[in-house]
Short mmCIF file of C-alpha atoms and ligand atoms in Angstrom, two decimals:
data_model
loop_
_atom_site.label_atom_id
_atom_site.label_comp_id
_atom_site.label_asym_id
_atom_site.label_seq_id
_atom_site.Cartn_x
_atom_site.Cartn_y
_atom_site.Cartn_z
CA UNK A 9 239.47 -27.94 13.62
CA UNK A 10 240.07 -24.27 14.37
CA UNK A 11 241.48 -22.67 11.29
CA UNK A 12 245.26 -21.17 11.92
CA UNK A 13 245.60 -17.49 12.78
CA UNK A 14 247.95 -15.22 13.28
CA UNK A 15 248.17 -13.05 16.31
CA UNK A 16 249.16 -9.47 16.65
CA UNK A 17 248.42 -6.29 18.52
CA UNK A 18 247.26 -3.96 15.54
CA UNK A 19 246.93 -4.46 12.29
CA UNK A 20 247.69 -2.30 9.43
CA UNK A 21 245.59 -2.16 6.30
CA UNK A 22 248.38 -0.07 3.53
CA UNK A 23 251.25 0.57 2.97
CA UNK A 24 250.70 4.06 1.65
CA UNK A 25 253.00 6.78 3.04
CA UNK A 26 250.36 7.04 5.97
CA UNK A 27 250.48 3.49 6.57
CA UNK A 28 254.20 3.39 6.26
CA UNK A 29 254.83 6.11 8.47
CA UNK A 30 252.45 3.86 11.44
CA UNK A 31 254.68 1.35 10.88
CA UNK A 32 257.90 2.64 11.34
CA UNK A 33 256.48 4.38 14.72
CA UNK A 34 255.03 1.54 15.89
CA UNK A 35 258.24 -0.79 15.39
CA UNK A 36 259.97 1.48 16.87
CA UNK A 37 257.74 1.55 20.44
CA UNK A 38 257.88 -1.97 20.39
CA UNK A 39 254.13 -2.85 19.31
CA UNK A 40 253.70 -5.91 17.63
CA UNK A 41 252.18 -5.32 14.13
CA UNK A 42 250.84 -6.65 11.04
CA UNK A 43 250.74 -4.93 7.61
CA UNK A 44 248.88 -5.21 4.81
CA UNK A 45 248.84 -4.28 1.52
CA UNK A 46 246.49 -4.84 -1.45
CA UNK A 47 249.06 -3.91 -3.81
CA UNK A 48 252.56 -2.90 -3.96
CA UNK A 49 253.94 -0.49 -1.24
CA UNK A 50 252.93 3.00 -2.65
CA UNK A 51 250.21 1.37 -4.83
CA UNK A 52 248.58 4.59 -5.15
CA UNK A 53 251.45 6.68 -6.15
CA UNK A 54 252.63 3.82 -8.77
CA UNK A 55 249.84 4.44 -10.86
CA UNK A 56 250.27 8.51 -11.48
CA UNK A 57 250.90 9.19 -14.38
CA UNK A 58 255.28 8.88 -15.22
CA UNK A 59 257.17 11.71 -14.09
CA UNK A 60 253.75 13.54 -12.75
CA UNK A 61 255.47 15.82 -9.82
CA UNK A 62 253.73 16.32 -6.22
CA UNK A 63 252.06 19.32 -5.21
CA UNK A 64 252.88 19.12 -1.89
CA UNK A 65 256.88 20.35 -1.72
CA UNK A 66 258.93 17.43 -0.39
CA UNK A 67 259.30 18.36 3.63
CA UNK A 68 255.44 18.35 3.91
CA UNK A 69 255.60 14.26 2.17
CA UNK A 70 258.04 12.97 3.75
CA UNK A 71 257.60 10.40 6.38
CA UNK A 72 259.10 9.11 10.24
CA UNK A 73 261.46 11.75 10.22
CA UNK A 74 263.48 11.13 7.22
CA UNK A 75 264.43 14.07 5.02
CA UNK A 76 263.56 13.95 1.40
CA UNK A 77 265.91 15.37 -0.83
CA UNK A 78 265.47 15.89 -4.73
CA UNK A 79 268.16 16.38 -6.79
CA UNK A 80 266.92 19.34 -8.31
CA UNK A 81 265.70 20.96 -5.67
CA UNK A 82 262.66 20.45 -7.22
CA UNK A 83 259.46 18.83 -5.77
CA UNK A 84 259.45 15.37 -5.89
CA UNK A 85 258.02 13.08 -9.11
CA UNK A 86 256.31 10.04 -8.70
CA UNK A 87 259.79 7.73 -9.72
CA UNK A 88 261.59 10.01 -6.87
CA UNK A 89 259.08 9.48 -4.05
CA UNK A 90 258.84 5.73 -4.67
CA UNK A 91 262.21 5.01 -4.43
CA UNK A 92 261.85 7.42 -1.38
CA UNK A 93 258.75 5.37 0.22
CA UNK A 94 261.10 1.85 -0.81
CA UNK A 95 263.97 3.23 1.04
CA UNK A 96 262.11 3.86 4.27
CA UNK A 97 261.27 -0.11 4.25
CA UNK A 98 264.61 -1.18 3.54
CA UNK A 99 266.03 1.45 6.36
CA UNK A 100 263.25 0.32 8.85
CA UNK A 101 263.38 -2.75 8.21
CA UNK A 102 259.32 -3.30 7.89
CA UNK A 103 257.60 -6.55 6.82
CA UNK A 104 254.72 -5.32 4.62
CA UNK A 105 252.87 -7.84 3.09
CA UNK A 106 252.56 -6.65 -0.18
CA UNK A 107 249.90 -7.98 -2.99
CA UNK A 108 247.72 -9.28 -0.21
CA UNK A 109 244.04 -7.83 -0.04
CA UNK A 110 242.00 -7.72 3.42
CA UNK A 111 238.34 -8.71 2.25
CA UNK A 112 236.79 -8.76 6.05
CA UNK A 113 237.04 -7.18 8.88
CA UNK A 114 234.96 -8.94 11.69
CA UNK A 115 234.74 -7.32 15.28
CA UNK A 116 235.21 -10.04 17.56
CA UNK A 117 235.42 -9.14 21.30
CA UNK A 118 237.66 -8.60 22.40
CA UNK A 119 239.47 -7.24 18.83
CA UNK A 120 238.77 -8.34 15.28
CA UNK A 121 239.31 -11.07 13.14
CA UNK A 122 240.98 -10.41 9.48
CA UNK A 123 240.41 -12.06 6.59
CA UNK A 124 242.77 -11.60 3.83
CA UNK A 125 243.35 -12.93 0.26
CA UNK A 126 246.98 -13.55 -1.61
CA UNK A 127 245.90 -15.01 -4.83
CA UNK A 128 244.32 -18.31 -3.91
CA UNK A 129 245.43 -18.28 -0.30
CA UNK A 130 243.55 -17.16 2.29
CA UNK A 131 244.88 -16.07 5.57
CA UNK A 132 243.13 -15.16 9.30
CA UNK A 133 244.47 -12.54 11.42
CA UNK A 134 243.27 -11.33 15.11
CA UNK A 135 244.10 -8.30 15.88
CA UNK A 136 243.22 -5.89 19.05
CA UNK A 137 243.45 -2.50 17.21
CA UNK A 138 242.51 -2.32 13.32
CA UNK A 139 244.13 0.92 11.37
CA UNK A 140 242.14 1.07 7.58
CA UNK A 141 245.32 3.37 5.81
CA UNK A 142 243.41 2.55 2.63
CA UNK A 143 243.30 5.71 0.65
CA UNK A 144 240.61 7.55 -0.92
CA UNK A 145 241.43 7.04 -4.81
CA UNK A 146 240.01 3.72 -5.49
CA UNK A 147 237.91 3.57 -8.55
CA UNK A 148 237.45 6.02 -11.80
CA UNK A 149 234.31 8.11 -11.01
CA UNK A 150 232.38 7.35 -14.70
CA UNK A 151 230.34 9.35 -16.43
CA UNK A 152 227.86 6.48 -17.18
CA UNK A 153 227.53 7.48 -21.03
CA UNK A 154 227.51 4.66 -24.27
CA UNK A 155 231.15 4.11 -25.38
CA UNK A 156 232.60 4.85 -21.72
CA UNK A 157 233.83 1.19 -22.03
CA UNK A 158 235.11 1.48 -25.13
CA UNK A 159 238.94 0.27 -25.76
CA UNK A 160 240.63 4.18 -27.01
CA UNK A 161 238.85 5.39 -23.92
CA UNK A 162 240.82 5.76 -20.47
CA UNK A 163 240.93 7.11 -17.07
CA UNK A 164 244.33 6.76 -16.47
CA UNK A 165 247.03 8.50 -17.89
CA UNK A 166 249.92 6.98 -18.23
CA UNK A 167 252.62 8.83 -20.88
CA UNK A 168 252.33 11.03 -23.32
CA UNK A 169 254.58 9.19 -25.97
CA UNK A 170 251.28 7.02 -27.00
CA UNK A 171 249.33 9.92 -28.06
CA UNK A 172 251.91 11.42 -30.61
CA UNK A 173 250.29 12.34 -33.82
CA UNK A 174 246.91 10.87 -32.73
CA UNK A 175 243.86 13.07 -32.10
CA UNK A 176 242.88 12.89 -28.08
CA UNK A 177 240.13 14.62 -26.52
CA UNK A 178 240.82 14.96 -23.05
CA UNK A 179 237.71 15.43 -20.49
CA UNK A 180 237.93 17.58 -17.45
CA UNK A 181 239.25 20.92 -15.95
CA UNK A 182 240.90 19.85 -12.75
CA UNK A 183 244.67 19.16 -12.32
CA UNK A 184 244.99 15.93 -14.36
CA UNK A 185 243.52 17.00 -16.80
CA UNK A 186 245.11 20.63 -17.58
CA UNK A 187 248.69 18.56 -17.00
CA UNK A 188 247.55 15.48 -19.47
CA UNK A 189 246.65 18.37 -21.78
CA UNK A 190 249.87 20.22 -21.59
CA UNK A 191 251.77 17.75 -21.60
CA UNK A 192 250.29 15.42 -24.85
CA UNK A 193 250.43 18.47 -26.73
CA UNK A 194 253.93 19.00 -25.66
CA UNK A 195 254.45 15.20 -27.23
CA UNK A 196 252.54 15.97 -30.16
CA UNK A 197 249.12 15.05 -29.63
CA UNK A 198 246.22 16.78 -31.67
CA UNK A 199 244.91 17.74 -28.20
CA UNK A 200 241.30 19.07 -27.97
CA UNK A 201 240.18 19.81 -23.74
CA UNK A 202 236.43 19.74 -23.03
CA UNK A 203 235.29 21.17 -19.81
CA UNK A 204 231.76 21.38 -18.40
CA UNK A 205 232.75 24.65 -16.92
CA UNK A 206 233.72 27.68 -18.68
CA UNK A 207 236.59 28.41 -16.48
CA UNK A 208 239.50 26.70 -14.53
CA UNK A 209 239.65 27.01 -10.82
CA UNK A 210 243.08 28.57 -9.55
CA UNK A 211 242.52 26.47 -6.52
CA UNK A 212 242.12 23.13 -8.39
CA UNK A 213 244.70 23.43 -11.18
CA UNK A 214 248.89 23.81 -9.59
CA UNK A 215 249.36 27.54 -10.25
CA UNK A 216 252.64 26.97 -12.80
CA UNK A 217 249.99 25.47 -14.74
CA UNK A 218 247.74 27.85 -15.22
CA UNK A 219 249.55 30.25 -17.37
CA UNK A 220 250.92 27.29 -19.38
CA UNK A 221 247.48 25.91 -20.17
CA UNK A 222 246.21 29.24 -21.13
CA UNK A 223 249.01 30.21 -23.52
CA UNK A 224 248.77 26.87 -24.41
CA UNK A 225 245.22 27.48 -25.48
CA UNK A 226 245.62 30.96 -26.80
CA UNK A 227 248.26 30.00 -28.98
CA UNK A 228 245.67 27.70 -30.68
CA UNK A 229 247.95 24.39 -29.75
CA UNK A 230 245.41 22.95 -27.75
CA UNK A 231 241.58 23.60 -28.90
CA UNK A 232 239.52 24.32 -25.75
CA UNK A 233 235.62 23.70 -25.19
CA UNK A 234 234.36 24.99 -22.44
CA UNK A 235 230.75 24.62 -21.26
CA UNK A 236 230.89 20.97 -22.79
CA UNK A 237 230.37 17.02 -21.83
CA UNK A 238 230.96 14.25 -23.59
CA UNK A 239 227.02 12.75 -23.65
CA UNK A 240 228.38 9.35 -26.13
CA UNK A 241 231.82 7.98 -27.51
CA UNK A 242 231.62 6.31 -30.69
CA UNK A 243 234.91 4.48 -32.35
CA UNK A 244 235.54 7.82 -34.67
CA UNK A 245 234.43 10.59 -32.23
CA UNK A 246 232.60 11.92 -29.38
CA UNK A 247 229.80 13.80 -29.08
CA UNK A 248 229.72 16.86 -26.37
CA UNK A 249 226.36 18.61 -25.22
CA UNK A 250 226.47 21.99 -23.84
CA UNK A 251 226.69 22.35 -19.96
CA UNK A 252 225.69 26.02 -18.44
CA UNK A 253 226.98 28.03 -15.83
CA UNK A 254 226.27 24.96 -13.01
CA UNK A 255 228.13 23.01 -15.30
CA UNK A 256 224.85 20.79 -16.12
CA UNK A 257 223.52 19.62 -19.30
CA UNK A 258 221.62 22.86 -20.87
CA UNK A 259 218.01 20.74 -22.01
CA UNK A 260 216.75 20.33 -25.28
CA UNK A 261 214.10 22.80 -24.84
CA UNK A 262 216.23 25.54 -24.16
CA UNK A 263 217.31 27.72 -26.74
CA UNK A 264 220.90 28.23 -25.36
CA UNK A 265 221.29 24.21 -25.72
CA UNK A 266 222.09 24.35 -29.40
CA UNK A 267 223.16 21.44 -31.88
CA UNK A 268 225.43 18.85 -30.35
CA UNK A 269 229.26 19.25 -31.30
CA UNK A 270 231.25 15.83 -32.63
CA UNK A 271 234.74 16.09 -31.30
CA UNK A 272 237.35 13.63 -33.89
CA UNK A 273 239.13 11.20 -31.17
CA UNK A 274 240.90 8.03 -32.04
CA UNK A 275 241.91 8.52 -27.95
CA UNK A 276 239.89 9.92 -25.27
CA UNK A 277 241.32 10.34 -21.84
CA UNK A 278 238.59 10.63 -19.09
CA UNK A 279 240.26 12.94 -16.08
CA UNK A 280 237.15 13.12 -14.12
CA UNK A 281 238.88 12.34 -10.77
CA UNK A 282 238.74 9.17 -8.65
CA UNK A 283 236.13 7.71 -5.55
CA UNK A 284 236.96 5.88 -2.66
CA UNK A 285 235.45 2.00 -1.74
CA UNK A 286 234.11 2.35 1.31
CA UNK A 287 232.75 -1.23 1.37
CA UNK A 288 235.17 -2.74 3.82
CA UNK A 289 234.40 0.09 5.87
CA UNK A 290 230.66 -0.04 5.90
CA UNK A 291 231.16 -4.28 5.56
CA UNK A 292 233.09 -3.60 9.54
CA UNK A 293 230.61 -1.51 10.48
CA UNK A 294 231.58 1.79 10.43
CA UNK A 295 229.17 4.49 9.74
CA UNK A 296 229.97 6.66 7.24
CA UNK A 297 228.30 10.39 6.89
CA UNK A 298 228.62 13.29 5.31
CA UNK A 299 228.50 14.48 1.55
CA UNK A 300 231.48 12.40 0.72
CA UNK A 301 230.41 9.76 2.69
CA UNK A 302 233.66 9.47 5.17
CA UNK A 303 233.89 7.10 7.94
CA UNK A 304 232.78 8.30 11.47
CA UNK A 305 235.51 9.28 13.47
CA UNK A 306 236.22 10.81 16.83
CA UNK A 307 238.98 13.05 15.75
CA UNK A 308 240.82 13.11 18.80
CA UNK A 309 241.64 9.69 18.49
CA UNK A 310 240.98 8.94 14.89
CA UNK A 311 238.89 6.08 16.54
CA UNK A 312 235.64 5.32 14.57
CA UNK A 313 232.09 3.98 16.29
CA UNK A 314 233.28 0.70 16.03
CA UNK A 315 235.56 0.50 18.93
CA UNK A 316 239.59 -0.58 18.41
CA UNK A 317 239.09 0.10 14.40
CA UNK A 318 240.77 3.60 13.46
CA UNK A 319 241.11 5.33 10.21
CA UNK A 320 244.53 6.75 9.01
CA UNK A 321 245.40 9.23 5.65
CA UNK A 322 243.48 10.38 3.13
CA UNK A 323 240.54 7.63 3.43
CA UNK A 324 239.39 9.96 6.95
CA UNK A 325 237.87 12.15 4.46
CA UNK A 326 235.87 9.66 2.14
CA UNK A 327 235.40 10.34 -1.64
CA UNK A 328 237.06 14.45 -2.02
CA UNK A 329 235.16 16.56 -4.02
CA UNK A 330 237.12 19.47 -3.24
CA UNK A 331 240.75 18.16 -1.61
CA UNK A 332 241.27 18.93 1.91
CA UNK A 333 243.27 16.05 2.96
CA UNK A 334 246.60 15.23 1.77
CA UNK A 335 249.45 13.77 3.01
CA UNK A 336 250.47 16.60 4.73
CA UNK A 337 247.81 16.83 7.08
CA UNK A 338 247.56 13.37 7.49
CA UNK A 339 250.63 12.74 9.71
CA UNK A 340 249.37 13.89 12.67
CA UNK A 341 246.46 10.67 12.11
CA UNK A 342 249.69 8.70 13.48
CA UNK A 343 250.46 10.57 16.59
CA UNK A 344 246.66 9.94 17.61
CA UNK A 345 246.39 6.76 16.95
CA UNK A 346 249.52 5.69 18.73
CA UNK A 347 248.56 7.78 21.20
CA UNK A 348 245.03 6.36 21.72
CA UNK A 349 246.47 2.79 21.17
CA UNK A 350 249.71 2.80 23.53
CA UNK A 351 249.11 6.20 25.80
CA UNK A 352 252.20 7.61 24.48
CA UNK A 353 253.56 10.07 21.93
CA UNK A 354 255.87 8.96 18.92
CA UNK A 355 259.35 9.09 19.56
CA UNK A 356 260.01 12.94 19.14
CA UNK A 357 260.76 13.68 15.50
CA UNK A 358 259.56 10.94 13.86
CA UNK A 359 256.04 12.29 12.78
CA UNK A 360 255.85 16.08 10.98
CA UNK A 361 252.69 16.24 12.48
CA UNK A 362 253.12 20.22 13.52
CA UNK A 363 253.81 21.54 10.14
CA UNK A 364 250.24 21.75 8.91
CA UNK A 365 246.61 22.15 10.83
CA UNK A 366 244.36 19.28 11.17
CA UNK A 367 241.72 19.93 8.46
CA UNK A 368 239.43 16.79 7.78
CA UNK A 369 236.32 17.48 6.09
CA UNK A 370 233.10 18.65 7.38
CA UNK A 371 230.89 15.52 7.56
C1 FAD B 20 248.36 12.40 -9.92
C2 FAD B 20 248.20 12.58 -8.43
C3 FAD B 20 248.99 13.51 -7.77
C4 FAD B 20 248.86 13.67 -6.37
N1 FAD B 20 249.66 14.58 -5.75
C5 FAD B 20 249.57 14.71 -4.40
C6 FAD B 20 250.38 15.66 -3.68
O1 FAD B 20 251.13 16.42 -4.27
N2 FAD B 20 250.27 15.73 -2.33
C7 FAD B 20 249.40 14.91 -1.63
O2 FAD B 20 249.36 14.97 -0.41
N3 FAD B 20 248.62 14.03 -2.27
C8 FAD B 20 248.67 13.92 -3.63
N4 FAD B 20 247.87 13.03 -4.26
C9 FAD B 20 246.97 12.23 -3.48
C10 FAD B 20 247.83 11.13 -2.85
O3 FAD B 20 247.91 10.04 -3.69
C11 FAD B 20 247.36 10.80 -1.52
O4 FAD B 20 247.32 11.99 -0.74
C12 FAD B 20 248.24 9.78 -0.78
O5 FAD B 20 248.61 8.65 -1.59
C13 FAD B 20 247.42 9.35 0.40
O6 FAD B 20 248.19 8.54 1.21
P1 FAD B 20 247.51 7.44 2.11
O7 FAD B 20 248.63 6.76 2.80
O8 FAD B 20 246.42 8.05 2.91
O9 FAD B 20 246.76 6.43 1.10
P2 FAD B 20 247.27 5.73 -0.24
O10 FAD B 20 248.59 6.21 -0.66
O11 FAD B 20 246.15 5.80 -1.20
O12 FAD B 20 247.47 4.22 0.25
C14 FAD B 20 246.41 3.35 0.48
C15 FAD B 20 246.91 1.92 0.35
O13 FAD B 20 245.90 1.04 0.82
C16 FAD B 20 245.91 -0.12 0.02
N5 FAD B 20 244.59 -0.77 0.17
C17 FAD B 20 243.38 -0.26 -0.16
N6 FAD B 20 242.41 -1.17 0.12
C18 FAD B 20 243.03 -2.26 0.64
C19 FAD B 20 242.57 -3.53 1.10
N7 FAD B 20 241.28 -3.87 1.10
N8 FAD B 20 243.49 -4.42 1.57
C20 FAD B 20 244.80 -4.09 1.59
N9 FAD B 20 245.28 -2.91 1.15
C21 FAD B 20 244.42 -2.01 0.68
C22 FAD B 20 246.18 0.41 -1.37
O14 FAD B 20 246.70 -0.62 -2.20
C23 FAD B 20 247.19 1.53 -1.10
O15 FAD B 20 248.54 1.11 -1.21
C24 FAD B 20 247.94 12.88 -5.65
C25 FAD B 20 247.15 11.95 -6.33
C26 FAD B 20 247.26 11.80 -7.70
C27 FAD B 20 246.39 10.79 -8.41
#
């Protein structure tokens, strides 16, 4: 007996604000859809840190046309852009299946044929048109040393209440980790910052930051170690090596390397950024290439080489060393997929896509 399926034009794989904002645009041209989501709606943005606020100012985030107004004027925190991305589901009506995972993809002339997994149920989909909206920011990139595992280590940061009073060594010299810094200290954290370079980037770090961090640091309130690594984490401590100007481990044969420096940590927060999963990708045959290893993509269409599968959002750009790809340059991945998968536009103001230049990448 054939197994039951259920049938739909395209089919949307999350229900990040990319994926949302397909949704909305395709509901509203009258193409029957599917969507999918792993998690919860905004899984992504649910596990910033509290209160974290976007970059991106809120007219360049929001989505299908609907203003985005903070009360402060401000730009928008994570709490204020989630109730933002739940009100656009409630207003739009959209069906999102939520903490449902797709685990295949199978091309399957004339579309594909989607697995998926909701706890112990599994569920078949065929679709025509497959959209992967699945983000870039799936796993912790590690540094692979003894004690990574270890259960006062994370790389997530969640609060800074836990960390009052408590000695935290916080790794990294990007964003995260100049705001965890800043703001555990702030809380009352003993709040020491190793970095493998000896300087933060302007362009990496969100320039009100910057002069916080280094007052911050100047002040003596947080103790900074630049040119460092964490090479082990023990239960007590952690022990740093010294990096040089390439940010590299200096070797043991030369002189400049020096004795190893034990760091006291009852916490340690690793902010080394995040990589994406490309394994449903590469599982439904789509090439990826590249130094960060981003799917193949004709970027007219946002069509990949396996025909009828596209790629939407941030996963177009694979795992980011240096961000290029937000969500601001992402909306216009909707307009070209709808275009390529109906022949027509979006509905005039419903996708921001002419605020910012397309900027994927080189792969
Ligand atoms: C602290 C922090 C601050 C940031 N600030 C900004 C900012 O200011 N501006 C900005 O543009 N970006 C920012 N980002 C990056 C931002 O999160 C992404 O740009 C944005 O979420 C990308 O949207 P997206 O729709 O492409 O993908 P995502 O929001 O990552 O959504 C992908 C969705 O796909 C789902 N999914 C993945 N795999 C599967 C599967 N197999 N089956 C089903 N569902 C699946 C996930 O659960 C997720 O909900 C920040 C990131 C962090 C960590």
């Amino acid at each position: 007996m054939n197994e039951p399926f259920i049938e739909t034009d395209t089919l949307i794989v999350g229900a990040g604000p990319i994926g949302l904002e397909l949704a909305v645009v395709l509901k509203a041209m009258g193409v029957s859809y599917q969507h999918i989501d792993a998690g919860q709606v905004g899984q992504t943005i649910s596990w910033y840190p509290k209160q974290v606020r976007f970059f991106s100012s809120p007219e360049r985030i929001a989505i299908a046309g609907v203003p985005l107004g903070t009360s402060d004027q401000e730009k928008a925190t994570r709490e204020q852009y989630l109730a933002y991305l739940r009100g656009i589901v409630q207003q739009f009506e959209l069906v999102v299946h939520t903490y449902e995972r797709v685990i295949q993809v199978v091309k399957n002339d004339p579309g594909f044929a989607v697995h998926t997994r909701r706890g112990s149920e599994q569920r078949l989909y065929h679709a025509k048109h497959v959209v992967m909206a699945v983000g870039d920011l799936h796993h912790p990139q590690k540094l692979g040393i003894p004690g990574e595992d270890l259960s006062h280590v994370n790389h997530y940061f969640d609060e800074p209440h836990q960390y009052f009073g408590q000695q935290l060594l916080i790794v990294g010299g990007r964003n995260s980790a100049v705001e965890t810094a800043i703001r555990c200290s702030r809380a009352g954290a003993h709040v020491t910052l190793s970095y493998r370079r000896s300087e933060f980037d302007d362009t990496s770090v969100k320039y009100w930051l910057l002069p916080e961090i280094l007052s911050l640091i100047k002040s003596g309130q947080i103790t900074y170690l630049p040119n460092t690594t964490p090479t082990r984490v023990c239960d007590t401590h952690v022990r740093l090596a010294r990096t040089g100007a390439d940010g590299q481990v200096i070797a043991a044969s030369d002189p400049a390397c020096g004795d190893p420096i034990d760091v006291p940590a009852n916490f340690v927060l690793l902010m080394t950024g995040y990589r994406m999963d490309t394994s449903l990708l590469e599982d439904s045959g789509v090439e990826l290439v590249g130094e960060n290893q981003g799917p193949k993509l004709d970027t007219d269409t946002m069509m990949t080489n396996v025909p009828g599968l596209y790629v939407a959002g941030t996963a177009a750009a694979g795992t980011q060393k240096n961000f290029r790809l937000f969500i601001e340059n992402c909306h216009q991945h909707v307009s070209k997929i709808v275009k390529s998968i109906t022949g027509q536009r979006p509905p005039a103001g419903m996708v921001n896509d002419a605020a910012t230049k397309y900027d994927l990448p080189e792969s």
